[in-house]
Amino acid sequence: MKRNIVLRAFSFDFPNDLNPKWNTNNPVFAHFFNGVSLTMPYLEPYLCRTNDEARKLIQDPELLHDIKQFNGQEYRHHECHKRLNVLLNKNGYPEFKEIEDKIRYSYQKLSGRSLPVKLAYSAGFETMTQGFTKWLLGKRTKLFKNACPYISSFWLMHMIEEAEHKTVAFDVYMACSGSYFTRALGVFHGSFHVLGYSFAGMLAAMKKDGLLWTLKGQLGIASLVGSIIWNIGPYFLNALLPWHDPRNSKDPQWFSEWVEAYPPCDPQKQPLVDTSDPLMPIPF
Ligand SMILES: [Fe+2]
Ligand SMILES: [Fe+2]
C-alpha cells in the first residue's frame, strides 16, 4: 500500500533554560544526540536541495509528490534543530560553534559533487536513520526514562517522520541513477559523515564537562558505540545488498500506533511524551 507522507506542525516549545544534559541517567546519550542535532540544520536542507536538483529529471507524479512531502518534513525538522542548537550553545556549549562551522563547510563542499554521488549520500543517510528509528522507538522506555520531555518527544517525533518518508531518498536515487556501486559508497559516506560530526560534538561536550577521561565517561562511550553497532549495524549491512529496498523493512509498533492516532486535539501544539510513565505510550 502506498504510504501517505503527512506534513505536520513540527514545533516544540523548548524552554529557554533547557538543560543540554537533558538525560541525567545517561549524559553520554544526551551529548551524542546533541551532536547529531548539530549536523541537522546543514544536512536536512542539503537533502532538500539535492532532491530539488533531481526533481528536474523525474516524471513520475507520485515520486514528485513524495519529494514535495519529504522536503516539507525535513525543512520543518531542520528549523526545530536550529532552535535547539542555539539553546545548546547558549546554555553551556559555545564550543559547538566551531564544530558547526566545519559541518557547514563540509556540506558546501559536498554540494559541488555530482548528482548521483549526492543522491547516494542522501539514500545512505536515510537508511541509517531507519536503524535509529527502530532503536529509539523500540527502547524508548529505557533510553528516555525520566529525560526532558521536550527533547525526548522531539527526537521521537523526528524518528516517526523519518520512518514515514523512508523510501523517498532511495526512490529518487533509483530514478536518477540506480548504479549499485555508487549507492553502496553512499551508505558509507552518508552514515559515517554524519556520525563523525555527531561524535565530535559529543566528545567536545564531554571534555567540557570533565567527563571524557573518567571511567564513567569511557564506559558510556563504549556502551553507546556497542548500541549503535548492534541496532544500526543490521540496517547498514542490509543497505549494502544489491536488492536492498527500504520499503521491505518493518515499521516499529509505536510508529504505527502514533501515525494512526494522529492528529492530537490541537495539531498545532505537539503533545509531550510522559517520560516518567514506565510504558511511555503515544502522547495522544
Ligand atoms: Fe529529518
Ligand atoms: Fe529523513
mmCIF file of C-alpha atoms in Angstrom, residues 82-238:
data_model
loop_
_atom_site.group_PDB
_atom_site.id
_atom_site.type_symbol
_atom_site.label_atom_id
_atom_site.label_comp_id
_atom_site.label_asym_id
_atom_site.label_seq_id
_atom_site.Cartn_x
_atom_site.Cartn_y
_atom_site.Cartn_z
ATOM 1 C CA LYS A 82 18.312 25.124 14.637
ATOM 2 C CA ARG A 83 16.349 26.492 17.595
ATOM 3 C CA LEU A 84 17.540 23.656 19.787
ATOM 4 C CA ASN A 85 21.178 24.190 18.777
ATOM 5 C CA VAL A 86 21.005 27.884 19.718
ATOM 6 C CA LEU A 87 19.917 26.830 23.207
ATOM 7 C CA LEU A 88 22.616 24.156 23.494
ATOM 8 C CA ASN A 89 25.178 26.775 22.554
ATOM 9 C CA LYS A 90 23.795 29.455 24.875
ATOM 10 C CA ASN A 91 23.159 27.147 27.830
ATOM 11 C CA GLY A 92 26.608 25.648 28.152
ATOM 12 C CA TYR A 93 28.434 24.747 24.961
ATOM 13 C CA PRO A 94 29.647 27.726 22.887
ATOM 14 C CA GLU A 95 32.365 25.398 21.536
ATOM 15 C CA PHE A 96 29.680 23.873 19.286
ATOM 16 C CA LYS A 97 30.022 26.956 17.076
ATOM 17 C CA GLU A 98 33.422 25.784 15.805
ATOM 18 C CA ILE A 99 32.060 22.305 15.019
ATOM 19 C CA GLU A 100 29.058 23.805 13.230
ATOM 20 C CA ASP A 101 31.405 25.905 11.082
ATOM 21 C CA LYS A 102 33.169 22.717 9.991
ATOM 22 C CA ILE A 103 29.848 20.986 9.277
ATOM 23 C CA ARG A 104 28.630 23.951 7.224
ATOM 24 C CA TYR A 105 31.827 23.919 5.173
ATOM 25 C CA SER A 106 31.672 20.170 4.565
ATOM 26 C CA TYR A 107 28.113 20.433 3.184
ATOM 27 C CA GLN A 108 29.163 23.302 0.942
ATOM 28 C CA LYS A 109 31.879 21.050 -0.439
ATOM 29 C CA LEU A 110 29.520 18.101 -0.793
ATOM 30 C CA SER A 111 27.055 20.276 -2.729
ATOM 31 C CA GLY A 112 29.658 20.561 -5.505
ATOM 32 C CA ARG A 113 29.765 16.782 -6.146
ATOM 33 C CA SER A 114 27.864 15.028 -8.954
ATOM 34 C CA LEU A 115 24.124 14.441 -8.567
ATOM 35 C CA PRO A 116 24.401 10.606 -8.311
ATOM 36 C CA VAL A 117 27.015 10.943 -5.519
ATOM 37 C CA LYS A 118 24.822 13.423 -3.648
ATOM 38 C CA LEU A 119 21.684 11.306 -4.047
ATOM 39 C CA ALA A 120 23.562 8.175 -2.957
ATOM 40 C CA TYR A 121 24.696 10.058 0.162
ATOM 41 C CA SER A 122 21.072 11.031 0.884
ATOM 42 C CA ALA A 123 19.813 7.478 0.369
ATOM 43 C CA GLY A 124 22.645 6.084 2.527
ATOM 44 C CA PHE A 125 21.965 8.508 5.348
ATOM 45 C CA GLU A 126 18.234 7.844 5.256
ATOM 46 C CA THR A 127 18.904 4.116 5.512
ATOM 47 C CA MET A 128 20.907 4.667 8.664
ATOM 48 C CA THR A 129 18.066 6.666 10.206
ATOM 49 C CA GLN A 130 15.870 3.544 9.971
ATOM 50 C CA GLY A 131 18.200 1.814 12.420
ATOM 51 C CA PHE A 132 17.998 4.827 14.718
ATOM 52 C CA THR A 133 14.207 4.816 14.439
ATOM 53 C CA LYS A 134 13.944 1.192 15.459
ATOM 54 C CA TRP A 135 16.406 1.719 18.308
ATOM 55 C CA LEU A 136 14.891 4.906 19.740
ATOM 56 C CA LEU A 137 11.228 3.935 19.394
ATOM 57 C CA GLY A 138 11.698 0.318 20.441
ATOM 58 C CA LYS A 139 13.857 1.090 23.511
ATOM 59 C CA ARG A 140 12.295 4.456 24.360
ATOM 60 C CA THR A 141 11.290 3.383 27.879
ATOM 61 C CA LYS A 142 14.925 2.765 28.762
ATOM 62 C CA LEU A 143 16.642 5.431 26.656
ATOM 63 C CA PHE A 144 14.368 8.352 27.571
ATOM 64 C CA LYS A 145 13.373 7.288 31.104
ATOM 65 C CA ASN A 146 12.730 10.483 33.150
ATOM 66 C CA ALA A 147 14.515 12.556 30.495
ATOM 67 C CA CYS A 148 13.436 16.075 29.448
ATOM 68 C CA PRO A 149 10.011 15.583 27.796
ATOM 69 C CA TYR A 150 10.633 18.324 25.208
ATOM 70 C CA ILE A 151 13.801 16.807 23.782
ATOM 71 C CA SER A 152 12.561 13.224 24.131
ATOM 72 C CA SER A 153 9.288 13.992 22.312
ATOM 73 C CA PHE A 154 11.161 15.986 19.712
ATOM 74 C CA TRP A 155 13.523 13.109 18.892
ATOM 75 C CA LEU A 156 10.756 10.507 18.928
ATOM 76 C CA MET A 157 8.537 12.542 16.578
ATOM 77 C CA HIS A 158 11.506 13.190 14.309
ATOM 78 C CA MET A 159 12.093 9.442 14.072
ATOM 79 C CA ILE A 160 8.391 8.830 13.332
ATOM 80 C CA GLU A 161 8.589 11.112 10.303
ATOM 81 C CA GLU A 162 11.897 9.553 9.240
ATOM 82 C CA ALA A 163 10.138 6.170 9.143
ATOM 83 C CA GLU A 164 7.236 7.705 7.264
ATOM 84 C CA HIS A 165 9.424 9.036 4.427
ATOM 85 C CA LYS A 166 11.976 6.175 4.465
ATOM 86 C CA THR A 167 11.548 5.221 0.797
ATOM 87 C CA VAL A 168 11.873 8.654 -0.824
ATOM 88 C CA ALA A 169 15.647 9.246 -0.984
ATOM 89 C CA PHE A 170 16.146 5.675 -2.219
ATOM 90 C CA ASP A 171 13.448 6.048 -4.897
ATOM 91 C CA VAL A 172 14.925 9.343 -6.083
ATOM 92 C CA TYR A 173 18.374 7.757 -6.360
ATOM 93 C CA MET A 174 16.983 4.778 -8.292
ATOM 94 C CA ALA A 175 15.040 7.083 -10.634
ATOM 95 C CA CYS A 176 18.092 9.242 -11.401
ATOM 96 C CA SER A 177 20.959 6.732 -11.325
ATOM 97 C CA GLY A 178 20.431 3.266 -9.889
ATOM 98 C CA SER A 179 24.097 2.256 -10.069
ATOM 99 C CA TYR A 180 24.819 -0.232 -7.284
ATOM 100 C CA PHE A 181 28.430 0.748 -6.675
ATOM 101 C CA THR A 182 27.704 4.477 -6.154
ATOM 102 C CA ARG A 183 24.748 3.639 -3.899
ATOM 103 C CA ALA A 184 26.875 1.307 -1.775
ATOM 104 C CA LEU A 185 29.522 4.013 -1.367
ATOM 105 C CA GLY A 186 26.722 6.405 -0.380
ATOM 106 C CA VAL A 187 25.785 4.097 2.513
ATOM 107 C CA PHE A 188 29.286 4.573 3.978
ATOM 108 C CA HIS A 189 29.507 8.240 3.015
ATOM 109 C CA GLY A 190 26.084 9.313 4.332
ATOM 110 C CA SER A 191 26.386 7.299 7.547
ATOM 111 C CA PHE A 192 29.959 7.972 8.644
ATOM 112 C CA HIS A 193 29.964 11.644 7.686
ATOM 113 C CA VAL A 194 27.034 12.383 9.999
ATOM 114 C CA LEU A 195 28.198 10.003 12.734
ATOM 115 C CA GLY A 196 31.687 11.554 12.662
ATOM 116 C CA TYR A 197 30.431 15.078 13.346
ATOM 117 C CA SER A 198 27.950 13.795 15.912
ATOM 118 C CA PHE A 199 30.780 12.132 17.829
ATOM 119 C CA ALA A 200 32.861 15.326 17.519
ATOM 120 C CA GLY A 201 30.028 17.260 19.209
ATOM 121 C CA MET A 202 29.652 14.619 21.909
ATOM 122 C CA LEU A 203 33.381 14.485 22.682
ATOM 123 C CA ALA A 204 33.646 18.299 22.861
ATOM 124 C CA ALA A 205 30.771 18.430 25.369
ATOM 125 C CA MET A 206 32.176 15.549 27.439
ATOM 126 C CA LYS A 207 35.561 17.239 27.547
ATOM 127 C CA LYS A 208 33.959 20.463 28.727
ATOM 128 C CA ASP A 209 32.103 18.559 31.473
ATOM 129 C CA GLY A 210 35.301 16.813 32.598
ATOM 130 C CA LEU A 211 33.545 13.524 31.813
ATOM 131 C CA LEU A 212 35.611 12.397 28.839
ATOM 132 C CA TRP A 213 38.590 10.812 30.611
ATOM 133 C CA THR A 214 36.661 9.309 33.513
ATOM 134 C CA LEU A 215 35.696 5.642 33.877
ATOM 135 C CA LYS A 216 32.008 6.617 33.692
ATOM 136 C CA GLY A 217 32.636 8.584 30.504
ATOM 137 C CA GLN A 218 34.631 5.831 28.802
ATOM 138 C CA LEU A 219 32.113 3.138 29.769
ATOM 139 C CA GLY A 220 29.328 5.410 28.488
ATOM 140 C CA ILE A 221 31.079 5.791 25.127
ATOM 141 C CA ALA A 222 31.699 2.020 24.893
ATOM 142 C CA SER A 223 28.064 1.312 25.655
ATOM 143 C CA LEU A 224 26.884 3.900 23.106
ATOM 144 C CA VAL A 225 29.155 2.558 20.354
ATOM 145 C CA GLY A 226 28.017 -1.012 21.159
ATOM 146 C CA SER A 227 24.359 0.057 20.944
ATOM 147 C CA ILE A 228 24.922 1.802 17.613
ATOM 148 C CA ILE A 229 26.684 -1.249 16.144
ATOM 149 C CA TRP A 230 24.013 -3.607 17.480
ATOM 150 C CA ASN A 231 20.981 -1.538 16.446
ATOM 151 C CA ILE A 232 22.118 0.297 13.339
ATOM 152 C CA GLY A 233 24.610 -2.278 12.001
ATOM 153 C CA PRO A 234 21.978 -4.636 10.535
ATOM 154 C CA TYR A 235 20.332 -1.761 8.632
ATOM 155 C CA PHE A 236 23.716 -0.684 7.342
ATOM 156 C CA LEU A 237 24.561 -4.188 6.094
ATOM 157 C CA ASN A 238 21.105 -4.644 4.622
#
